[in-house]
mmCIF file of C-alpha atoms in Angstrom:
data_model
loop_
_atom_site.group_PDB
_atom_site.id
_atom_site.type_symbol
_atom_site.label_atom_id
_atom_site.label_comp_id
_atom_site.label_asym_id
_atom_site.label_seq_id
_atom_site.Cartn_x
_atom_site.Cartn_y
_atom_site.Cartn_z
ATOM 1 C CA MET A 513 234.908 97.630 41.803
ATOM 2 C CA PRO A 514 234.372 97.227 45.584
ATOM 3 C CA PRO A 515 235.409 93.757 46.835
ATOM 4 C CA PHE A 516 232.650 91.154 46.996
ATOM 5 C CA GLY A 517 230.526 91.721 50.077
ATOM 6 C CA GLU A 518 231.624 95.325 50.575
ATOM 7 C CA SER A 519 228.760 97.774 50.594
ATOM 8 C CA PRO A 520 228.884 100.250 47.680
ATOM 9 C CA ASP A 521 226.942 102.826 49.710
ATOM 10 C CA GLY A 522 228.770 106.134 49.680
ATOM 11 C CA ILE A 523 230.852 105.181 46.626
ATOM 12 C CA ILE A 524 230.465 106.229 43.002
ATOM 13 C CA GLU A 525 232.104 103.617 40.803
ATOM 14 C CA ILE A 526 233.441 104.758 37.442
ATOM 15 C CA LEU A 527 234.616 102.477 34.649
ATOM 16 C CA ASP A 528 237.506 104.088 32.798
ATOM 17 C CA ILE A 529 238.321 102.654 29.359
ATOM 18 C CA VAL A 530 241.832 103.310 28.029
ATOM 19 C CA PRO A 531 243.784 101.083 25.603
ATOM 20 C CA ARG A 532 246.566 99.056 27.203
ATOM 21 C CA GLN A 533 247.614 97.350 23.976
ATOM 22 C CA GLY A 534 247.696 98.150 20.289
ATOM 23 C CA PRO A 535 248.663 101.521 18.807
ATOM 24 C CA GLY A 536 246.637 103.477 21.365
ATOM 25 C CA GLY A 537 248.365 101.783 24.286
ATOM 26 C CA ILE A 538 251.081 104.427 24.140
ATOM 27 C CA VAL A 539 248.750 106.853 25.981
ATOM 28 C CA ALA A 540 247.813 104.569 28.896
ATOM 29 C CA PRO A 541 250.484 105.617 31.439
ATOM 30 C CA SER A 542 249.734 109.315 30.923
ATOM 31 C CA CYS A 543 245.992 108.714 31.146
ATOM 32 C CA ASP A 544 246.299 106.614 34.307
ATOM 33 C CA ALA A 545 248.386 109.259 36.049
ATOM 34 C CA ALA A 546 246.056 112.069 34.984
ATOM 35 C CA ILE A 547 242.985 110.141 36.163
ATOM 36 C CA SER A 548 244.697 109.486 39.490
ATOM 37 C CA LEU A 549 245.232 113.228 39.942
ATOM 38 C CA ALA A 550 241.585 113.995 39.124
ATOM 39 C CA VAL A 551 240.296 111.323 41.519
ATOM 40 C CA HIS A 552 242.594 112.648 44.268
ATOM 41 C CA GLU A 553 241.400 116.231 43.728
ATOM 42 C CA ILE A 554 237.719 115.263 43.689
ATOM 43 C CA ASN A 555 237.919 112.999 46.719
ATOM 44 C CA SER A 556 240.011 115.542 48.640
ATOM 45 C CA ASP A 557 237.084 117.910 48.236
ATOM 46 C CA THR A 558 233.530 116.574 48.540
ATOM 47 C CA GLY A 559 233.576 113.793 45.955
ATOM 48 C CA ILE A 560 230.663 113.672 43.525
ATOM 49 C CA LEU A 561 227.295 114.447 45.076
ATOM 50 C CA GLY A 562 228.956 113.997 48.456
ATOM 51 C CA ARG A 563 230.217 110.496 47.643
ATOM 52 C CA GLU A 564 233.728 109.126 47.215
ATOM 53 C CA ILE A 565 234.652 108.075 43.683
ATOM 54 C CA ARG A 566 236.573 104.979 42.638
ATOM 55 C CA THR A 567 237.739 103.898 39.219
ATOM 56 C CA THR A 568 237.993 100.475 37.619
ATOM 57 C CA HIS A 569 240.287 100.399 34.594
ATOM 58 C CA ILE A 570 239.171 98.537 31.475
ATOM 59 C CA ASP A 571 241.535 97.690 28.603
ATOM 60 C CA GLY A 572 240.093 99.538 25.613
ATOM 61 C CA GLY A 573 242.752 98.250 23.215
ATOM 62 C CA ARG A 574 240.973 94.934 22.634
ATOM 63 C CA PRO A 575 238.387 94.307 19.896
ATOM 64 C CA PRO A 576 235.278 96.423 20.510
ATOM 65 C CA HIS A 577 232.996 93.445 21.221
ATOM 66 C CA GLU A 578 235.336 92.198 23.951
ATOM 67 C CA VAL A 579 235.439 95.593 25.659
ATOM 68 C CA ALA A 580 231.658 95.915 25.408
ATOM 69 C CA ALA A 581 231.127 92.432 26.866
ATOM 70 C CA GLU A 582 233.216 93.254 29.939
ATOM 71 C CA VAL A 583 231.496 96.601 30.404
ATOM 72 C CA GLY A 584 228.083 94.964 30.039
ATOM 73 C CA ALA A 585 228.925 92.368 32.687
ATOM 74 C CA LEU A 586 230.023 95.055 35.138
ATOM 75 C CA LEU A 587 226.947 97.183 34.418
ATOM 76 C CA ALA A 588 224.784 94.165 35.167
ATOM 77 C CA THR A 589 225.964 94.252 38.802
ATOM 78 C CA GLY A 590 224.138 97.561 39.269
ATOM 79 C CA MET A 591 227.232 98.942 40.982
ATOM 80 C CA VAL A 592 228.524 101.124 38.117
ATOM 81 C CA HIS A 593 227.523 104.790 38.072
ATOM 82 C CA ALA A 594 229.432 106.213 35.075
ATOM 83 C CA ILE A 595 231.845 105.408 32.239
ATOM 84 C CA THR A 596 234.724 107.572 31.031
ATOM 85 C CA GLY A 597 237.633 106.992 28.734
ATOM 86 C CA TRP A 598 240.006 107.689 25.866
ATOM 87 C CA HIS A 599 239.685 104.995 23.175
ATOM 88 C CA THR A 600 238.614 104.520 19.573
ATOM 89 C CA SER A 601 235.158 105.424 18.358
ATOM 90 C CA ALA A 602 234.666 101.799 17.280
ATOM 91 C CA VAL A 603 234.960 100.849 20.954
ATOM 92 C CA ARG A 604 232.674 103.735 21.889
ATOM 93 C CA ARG A 605 229.915 102.548 19.565
ATOM 94 C CA ALA A 606 230.055 99.018 21.012
ATOM 95 C CA VAL A 607 230.193 100.203 24.625
ATOM 96 C CA ALA A 608 227.331 102.655 24.065
ATOM 97 C CA ARG A 609 225.146 99.782 22.883
ATOM 98 C CA ALA A 610 226.105 97.704 25.928
ATOM 99 C CA ASN A 611 225.412 100.654 28.221
ATOM 100 C CA ASP A 612 222.062 101.400 26.558
ATOM 101 C CA GLY A 613 221.706 104.704 28.399
ATOM 102 C CA ARG A 614 221.952 103.203 31.887
ATOM 103 C CA VAL A 615 224.754 105.496 33.114
ATOM 104 C CA PRO A 616 226.469 108.621 31.767
ATOM 105 C CA TYR A 617 229.274 107.778 29.339
ATOM 106 C CA LEU A 618 231.840 110.564 28.931
ATOM 107 C CA TYR A 619 233.932 110.005 25.812
ATOM 108 C CA ALA A 620 237.138 112.061 25.904
ATOM 109 C CA THR A 621 238.575 111.357 22.432
ATOM 110 C CA ALA A 622 238.074 113.359 19.236
ATOM 111 C CA ASN A 623 234.904 112.119 17.566
ATOM 112 C CA GLU A 624 233.578 111.899 14.024
ATOM 113 C CA GLY A 625 230.611 114.216 14.530
ATOM 114 C CA LEU A 626 227.748 111.821 13.772
ATOM 115 C CA THR A 627 224.351 112.614 15.260
ATOM 116 C CA ASP A 628 223.080 109.131 16.127
ATOM 117 C CA GLU A 629 224.710 108.660 19.543
ATOM 118 C CA LEU A 630 222.756 106.613 22.047
ATOM 119 C CA PRO A 631 221.407 108.210 25.245
ATOM 120 C CA GLY A 632 223.998 108.785 27.930
ATOM 121 C CA VAL A 633 226.931 109.484 25.594
ATOM 122 C CA LEU A 634 228.548 112.873 26.225
ATOM 123 C CA LEU A 635 231.235 113.841 23.714
ATOM 124 C CA LEU A 636 234.099 115.659 25.437
ATOM 125 C CA GLY A 637 236.647 115.226 22.661
ATOM 126 C CA GLU A 638 236.876 117.542 19.707
ATOM 127 C CA HIS A 639 234.214 117.628 16.990
ATOM 128 C CA PRO A 640 235.658 117.832 13.435
ATOM 129 C CA SER A 641 234.076 121.258 12.894
ATOM 130 C CA GLY A 642 236.042 122.713 15.802
ATOM 131 C CA HIS A 643 239.224 120.747 15.341
ATOM 132 C CA THR A 644 240.401 118.989 12.182
ATOM 133 C CA LEU A 645 238.467 121.020 9.602
ATOM 134 C CA PRO A 646 239.585 124.442 10.913
ATOM 135 C CA ALA A 647 243.173 123.141 11.070
ATOM 136 C CA VAL A 648 243.090 122.032 7.427
ATOM 137 C CA HIS A 649 241.566 125.343 6.365
ATOM 138 C CA TRP A 650 244.093 127.298 8.458
ATOM 139 C CA LEU A 651 246.969 125.483 6.755
ATOM 140 C CA GLN A 652 245.423 126.165 3.360
ATOM 141 C CA ARG A 653 245.126 129.857 4.183
ATOM 142 C CA GLU A 654 248.429 130.388 5.982
ATOM 143 C CA HIS A 655 250.645 128.017 3.982
ATOM 144 C CA GLY A 656 248.898 127.985 0.617
ATOM 145 C CA ILE A 657 248.230 124.247 0.653
ATOM 146 C CA ARG A 658 246.071 123.334 -2.335
ATOM 147 C CA ARG A 659 246.510 119.564 -2.645
ATOM 148 C CA TRP A 660 246.365 116.991 0.122
ATOM 149 C CA ALA A 661 247.107 113.328 0.657
ATOM 150 C CA LEU A 662 245.221 111.530 3.426
ATOM 151 C CA ILE A 663 246.038 108.367 5.340
ATOM 152 C CA GLY A 664 243.898 106.921 8.116
ATOM 153 C CA ASN A 665 243.236 103.803 10.118
ATOM 154 C CA ASP A 666 240.378 101.747 8.763
ATOM 155 C CA TYR A 667 237.494 102.369 11.170
ATOM 156 C CA ILE A 668 234.686 104.831 11.722
ATOM 157 C CA TRP A 669 236.494 107.954 13.040
ATOM 158 C CA PRO A 670 239.079 108.262 10.233
ATOM 159 C CA ARG A 671 236.603 107.413 7.481
ATOM 160 C CA GLU A 672 233.897 109.804 8.679
ATOM 161 C CA THR A 673 236.405 112.570 9.397
ATOM 162 C CA ALA A 674 237.882 112.110 5.916
ATOM 163 C CA ARG A 675 234.381 112.444 4.491
ATOM 164 C CA ALA A 676 233.853 115.673 6.460
ATOM 165 C CA ILE A 677 237.181 117.052 5.198
ATOM 166 C CA ARG A 678 236.336 116.260 1.565
ATOM 167 C CA ASN A 679 232.938 117.902 1.908
ATOM 168 C CA SER A 680 234.491 121.031 3.449
ATOM 169 C CA LEU A 681 237.016 121.652 0.683
ATOM 170 C CA ALA A 682 236.066 124.036 -2.106
ATOM 171 C CA ASP A 683 238.015 122.037 -4.677
ATOM 172 C CA PRO A 684 236.580 118.511 -5.028
ATOM 173 C CA ASN A 685 239.951 117.364 -6.425
ATOM 174 C CA ALA A 686 242.023 118.763 -3.553
ATOM 175 C CA ILE A 687 242.647 115.293 -2.074
ATOM 176 C CA VAL A 688 244.926 113.565 -4.581
ATOM 177 C CA LEU A 689 245.582 110.400 -2.561
ATOM 178 C CA GLU A 690 243.536 108.643 0.128
ATOM 179 C CA ARG A 691 244.331 105.361 1.864
ATOM 180 C CA PHE A 692 243.054 103.503 4.952
ATOM 181 C CA VAL A 693 245.176 100.897 6.720
ATOM 182 C CA PRO A 694 244.523 98.520 9.634
ATOM 183 C CA LEU A 695 245.236 99.554 13.208
ATOM 184 C CA GLY A 696 248.782 98.507 14.042
ATOM 185 C CA ASN A 697 250.004 98.775 10.442
ATOM 186 C CA GLN A 698 253.792 98.360 10.344
ATOM 187 C CA ASP A 699 254.808 99.360 6.825
ATOM 188 C CA PHE A 700 253.625 102.530 5.061
ATOM 189 C CA GLY A 701 255.819 101.984 2.007
ATOM 190 C CA GLY A 702 252.834 101.506 -0.296
ATOM 191 C CA PHE A 703 251.429 104.926 0.577
ATOM 192 C CA LEU A 704 254.825 106.645 0.638
ATOM 193 C CA GLY A 705 255.718 105.193 -2.748
ATOM 194 C CA GLU A 706 252.506 106.262 -4.493
ATOM 195 C CA PRO A 707 253.316 108.644 -7.394
ATOM 196 C CA ALA A 708 250.222 110.683 -6.473
ATOM 197 C CA LEU A 709 251.857 111.602 -3.150
ATOM 198 C CA ASP A 710 254.350 113.756 -5.071
ATOM 199 C CA ARG A 711 251.468 116.028 -6.087
ATOM 200 C CA ALA A 712 250.422 116.690 -2.475
ATOM 201 C CA GLU A 713 251.682 119.705 -0.539
ATOM 202 C CA GLY A 714 250.325 118.436 2.762
ATOM 203 C CA VAL A 715 249.417 115.110 4.375
ATOM 204 C CA ILE A 716 246.463 114.578 6.730
ATOM 205 C CA ILE A 717 247.091 111.757 9.226
ATOM 206 C CA LEU A 718 243.966 110.202 10.755
ATOM 207 C CA MET A 719 245.589 107.386 12.700
ATOM 208 C CA VAL A 720 245.986 106.448 16.346
ATOM 209 C CA GLY A 721 248.886 106.684 18.767
ATOM 210 C CA ASN A 722 251.896 104.621 17.801
ATOM 211 C CA ASP A 723 250.671 104.286 14.220
ATOM 212 C CA VAL A 724 251.160 108.055 13.887
ATOM 213 C CA SER A 725 254.698 107.975 15.292
ATOM 214 C CA ARG A 726 255.610 104.975 13.097
ATOM 215 C CA PHE A 727 254.258 106.745 10.016
ATOM 216 C CA ASN A 728 256.132 109.932 10.913
ATOM 217 C CA ARG A 729 259.440 108.056 11.180
ATOM 218 C CA GLN A 730 258.952 106.400 7.799
ATOM 219 C CA PHE A 731 257.732 109.656 6.241
ATOM 220 C CA ALA A 732 260.768 111.585 7.514
ATOM 221 C CA ALA A 733 263.104 108.847 6.281
ATOM 222 C CA THR A 734 261.934 109.547 2.713
ATOM 223 C CA GLY A 735 263.078 113.176 3.029
ATOM 224 C CA ARG A 736 259.577 114.456 2.357
ATOM 225 C CA SER A 737 259.159 116.363 5.638
ATOM 226 C CA ALA A 738 261.113 119.369 4.374
ATOM 227 C CA ALA A 739 258.709 119.975 1.492
ATOM 228 C CA GLN A 740 255.400 118.451 2.644
ATOM 229 C CA LEU A 741 253.821 119.443 5.939
ATOM 230 C CA ARG A 742 251.627 117.090 7.946
ATOM 231 C CA VAL A 743 248.632 117.638 10.191
ATOM 232 C CA SER A 744 247.389 115.050 12.676
ATOM 233 C CA PRO A 745 244.568 115.471 15.204
ATOM 234 C CA SER A 746 245.708 112.313 17.018
ATOM 235 C CA ALA A 747 249.227 113.162 18.141
ATOM 236 C CA ASP A 748 250.281 114.069 21.656
ATOM 237 C CA GLU A 749 253.626 114.413 23.390
ATOM 238 C CA ASN A 750 253.884 110.622 23.689
ATOM 239 C CA VAL A 751 253.575 110.307 19.915
ATOM 240 C CA LEU A 752 256.283 112.939 19.416
ATOM 241 C CA LEU A 753 258.585 111.207 21.882
ATOM 242 C CA SER A 754 258.002 107.803 20.304
ATOM 243 C CA GLY A 755 258.679 109.114 16.812
ATOM 244 C CA GLY A 756 261.819 110.979 17.837
ATOM 245 C CA ILE A 757 262.791 114.576 17.144
ATOM 246 C CA GLY A 758 263.775 113.838 13.556
ATOM 247 C CA ALA A 759 260.291 112.561 12.726
ATOM 248 C CA ASN A 760 258.387 115.639 13.901
ATOM 249 C CA HIS A 761 259.593 118.417 11.603
ATOM 250 C CA ASN A 762 256.766 120.280 9.866
ATOM 251 C CA LEU A 763 254.064 118.483 11.879
ATOM 252 C CA TYR A 764 250.970 120.440 12.973
ATOM 253 C CA VAL A 765 248.403 119.310 15.525
ATOM 254 C CA PRO A 766 244.977 120.749 16.404
ATOM 255 C CA SER A 767 243.630 120.321 19.935
ATOM 256 C CA SER A 768 241.343 121.962 22.472
ATOM 257 C CA PHE A 769 244.136 121.883 25.075
ATOM 258 C CA PHE A 770 247.919 121.951 25.165
ATOM 259 C CA LEU A 771 250.149 121.979 28.203
ATOM 260 C CA ASP A 772 251.108 125.589 27.571
ATOM 261 C CA ASP A 773 251.550 128.155 30.322
ATOM 262 C CA LYS A 774 249.499 130.695 28.336
ATOM 263 C CA LEU A 775 246.343 128.608 28.752
ATOM 264 C CA VAL A 776 244.076 128.765 31.796
ATOM 265 C CA ASP A 777 245.133 126.430 34.633
ATOM 266 C CA SER A 778 247.853 124.781 32.527
ATOM 267 C CA ALA A 779 250.846 125.768 34.676
ATOM 268 C CA ASP A 780 249.007 125.066 37.926
ATOM 269 C CA ARG A 781 247.758 121.731 36.598
ATOM 270 C CA LYS A 782 251.277 120.654 35.661
ATOM 271 C CA ALA A 783 252.501 121.676 39.126
ATOM 272 C CA ARG A 784 249.717 119.707 40.838
ATOM 273 C CA TYR A 785 250.493 116.719 38.647
ATOM 274 C CA ARG A 786 254.188 116.789 39.563
ATOM 275 C CA ARG A 787 253.430 117.161 43.257
ATOM 276 C CA ARG A 788 251.164 114.150 43.040
ATOM 277 C CA HIS A 789 253.372 111.879 40.926
ATOM 278 C CA GLY A 790 256.936 113.208 41.105
ATOM 279 C CA GLY A 791 259.448 114.113 38.452
ATOM 280 C CA PHE A 792 259.691 110.680 36.794
ATOM 281 C CA ALA A 793 255.986 110.256 36.090
ATOM 282 C CA PRO A 794 254.696 109.923 32.526
ATOM 283 C CA ALA A 795 254.255 113.281 30.853
ATOM 284 C CA LEU A 796 250.926 115.032 31.347
ATOM 285 C CA THR A 797 249.906 115.140 27.696
ATOM 286 C CA SER A 798 246.892 116.526 25.863
ATOM 287 C CA PHE A 799 245.336 113.037 25.735
ATOM 288 C CA GLY A 800 246.017 112.333 29.397
ATOM 289 C CA ASN A 801 244.571 115.728 30.167
ATOM 290 C CA ALA A 802 241.399 114.735 28.293
ATOM 291 C CA THR A 803 240.824 111.897 30.756
ATOM 292 C CA TYR A 804 241.560 114.259 33.664
ATOM 293 C CA GLU A 805 238.907 116.658 32.378
ATOM 294 C CA ALA A 806 236.435 113.801 31.848
ATOM 295 C CA MET A 807 236.515 113.043 35.579
ATOM 296 C CA HIS A 808 236.050 116.693 36.495
ATOM 297 C CA THR A 809 233.309 117.073 33.876
ATOM 298 C CA LEU A 810 231.436 114.140 35.393
ATOM 299 C CA ARG A 811 231.613 115.887 38.738
ATOM 300 C CA GLY A 812 230.704 119.296 37.309
ATOM 301 C CA VAL A 813 227.684 117.997 35.404
ATOM 302 C CA ALA A 814 226.486 115.870 38.329
ATOM 303 C CA GLU A 815 226.721 118.809 40.718
ATOM 304 C CA ALA A 816 224.985 121.167 38.275
ATOM 305 C CA VAL A 817 222.159 118.695 37.611
ATOM 306 C CA GLY A 818 222.013 117.251 41.119
ATOM 307 C CA SER A 819 222.044 113.710 39.787
ATOM 308 C CA LEU A 820 223.818 111.151 37.608
ATOM 309 C CA ASP A 821 220.467 110.084 36.142
ATOM 310 C CA VAL A 822 220.844 110.037 32.345
ATOM 311 C CA PRO A 823 217.394 111.500 31.436
ATOM 312 C CA SER A 824 217.936 114.295 33.982
ATOM 313 C CA ILE A 825 221.341 115.080 32.480
ATOM 314 C CA HIS A 826 219.961 115.206 28.944
ATOM 315 C CA ARG A 827 217.136 117.524 30.013
ATOM 316 C CA ALA A 828 219.681 119.797 31.674
ATOM 317 C CA LEU A 829 221.820 119.836 28.528
ATOM 318 C CA LEU A 830 218.811 120.905 26.487
ATOM 319 C CA ASP A 831 218.238 123.696 29.006
ATOM 320 C CA GLY A 832 221.810 124.945 28.531
ATOM 321 C CA VAL A 833 223.284 123.803 31.838
ATOM 322 C CA ARG A 834 226.741 125.184 32.649
ATOM 323 C CA TYR A 835 229.263 123.507 34.910
ATOM 324 C CA GLN A 836 232.689 124.072 36.428
ATOM 325 C CA ILE A 837 235.977 122.257 35.863
ATOM 326 C CA PRO A 838 239.447 123.419 36.950
ATOM 327 C CA GLY A 839 239.896 125.187 33.597
ATOM 328 C CA GLY A 840 236.727 127.284 33.982
ATOM 329 C CA THR A 841 233.053 127.191 33.025
ATOM 330 C CA ARG A 842 231.889 124.876 30.258
ATOM 331 C CA GLY A 843 228.681 123.941 28.503
ATOM 332 C CA PHE A 844 227.298 121.676 25.784
ATOM 333 C CA ARG A 845 225.718 122.036 22.375
ATOM 334 C CA GLY A 846 223.511 118.968 22.255
ATOM 335 C CA ASN A 847 225.727 116.219 23.668
ATOM 336 C CA GLN A 848 228.978 117.827 22.397
ATOM 337 C CA VAL A 849 231.015 119.956 24.795
ATOM 338 C CA ILE A 850 231.746 123.512 23.644
ATOM 339 C CA GLN A 851 235.462 124.239 23.796
ATOM 340 C CA PRO A 852 238.149 126.292 22.079
ATOM 341 C CA GLY A 853 240.396 124.957 19.331
ATOM 342 C CA TYR A 854 244.101 125.658 18.839
ATOM 343 C CA ILE A 855 246.730 124.656 16.326
ATOM 344 C CA ALA A 856 250.297 123.942 17.382
ATOM 345 C CA ARG A 857 253.506 123.019 15.593
ATOM 346 C CA ALA A 858 255.705 120.224 16.890
ATOM 347 C CA ASN A 859 258.939 121.526 18.382
ATOM 348 C CA GLY A 860 261.157 118.569 19.181
ATOM 349 C CA VAL A 861 259.045 116.449 21.526
ATOM 350 C CA GLY A 862 256.757 119.313 22.582
ATOM 351 C CA PHE A 863 254.350 121.778 20.998
ATOM 352 C CA ASP A 864 254.316 125.499 20.303
ATOM 353 C CA ILE A 865 250.805 126.948 20.020
ATOM 354 C CA ILE A 866 250.583 129.063 16.877
ATOM 355 C CA ASP A 867 246.996 130.250 16.722
ATOM 356 C CA ARG A 868 243.465 129.812 17.957
ATOM 357 C CA ILE A 869 241.385 128.273 15.167
ATOM 358 C CA CYS A 870 237.974 128.007 16.836
#
């Protein structure tokens, strides 16, 4: 935020919410560096609506009510123009209530696909129908997976995504084991020791950040990774690095974007990132990239609409507004961005794209 007494005229202030603690905190350095690149690129051009942008970073790793209280207090100053971030959907629901449609809120994490979002929320992360569900069906088709085990963190995104997966499967008995554990869970021995897990040919992991890497290490230590593949929509290069090469065998990940030179703007984006931050910066990962694109989406939508006014943005979305980001032209279906979906296989601490799934 501008210092007390400084005029905010000519500045667009953006609150960016990224976890700095808990299992999601593993992504914060990559997100911060990616946001810095986006802010530099936007301000080096014409800003947003001709105004310089600034970001204030909020710790999204705290309990949702604490994050929402801080956001609400900052919104009450009247000096906040937008919210972006990569954080859990539980935090999103609390922050959306605190925002109450006052400013656009661009949520860059995979979402659970519910239709009751409050005004102002724009969903930039992947919808289950273009992300997790096609990945599960692709693995069924290409690898003959018939029976699944599922483990998730115990909050809205994993539970609702698990429900969507169950409803999408032709065989109602295809999921032979399902468990939900708290965020930050340390020991997965109960799940890994379940006799029902032996019946599964694949494991769906609906957890966050370091919980995924911790699970992968414990899973690999059982020797199961040779015979049972895993799919996780919440793993990036940081998760692979944290888990270690030995934990990533037979792991598949769906995403709308990978840092792969075959994808539009990927090579140039990596080069710009390295010029900005140097060779020892945190990796530009798919999750960090999501926060980068959130900043550019805010600019693209604002320029296309001519305003950051929430009702004006929603009317434009209904009219099929299109906007530009460095990766090309994008649009929305309702409040959900339309984007491609890919599936990749972990290769050491990186990814190899295998196929387009959406």
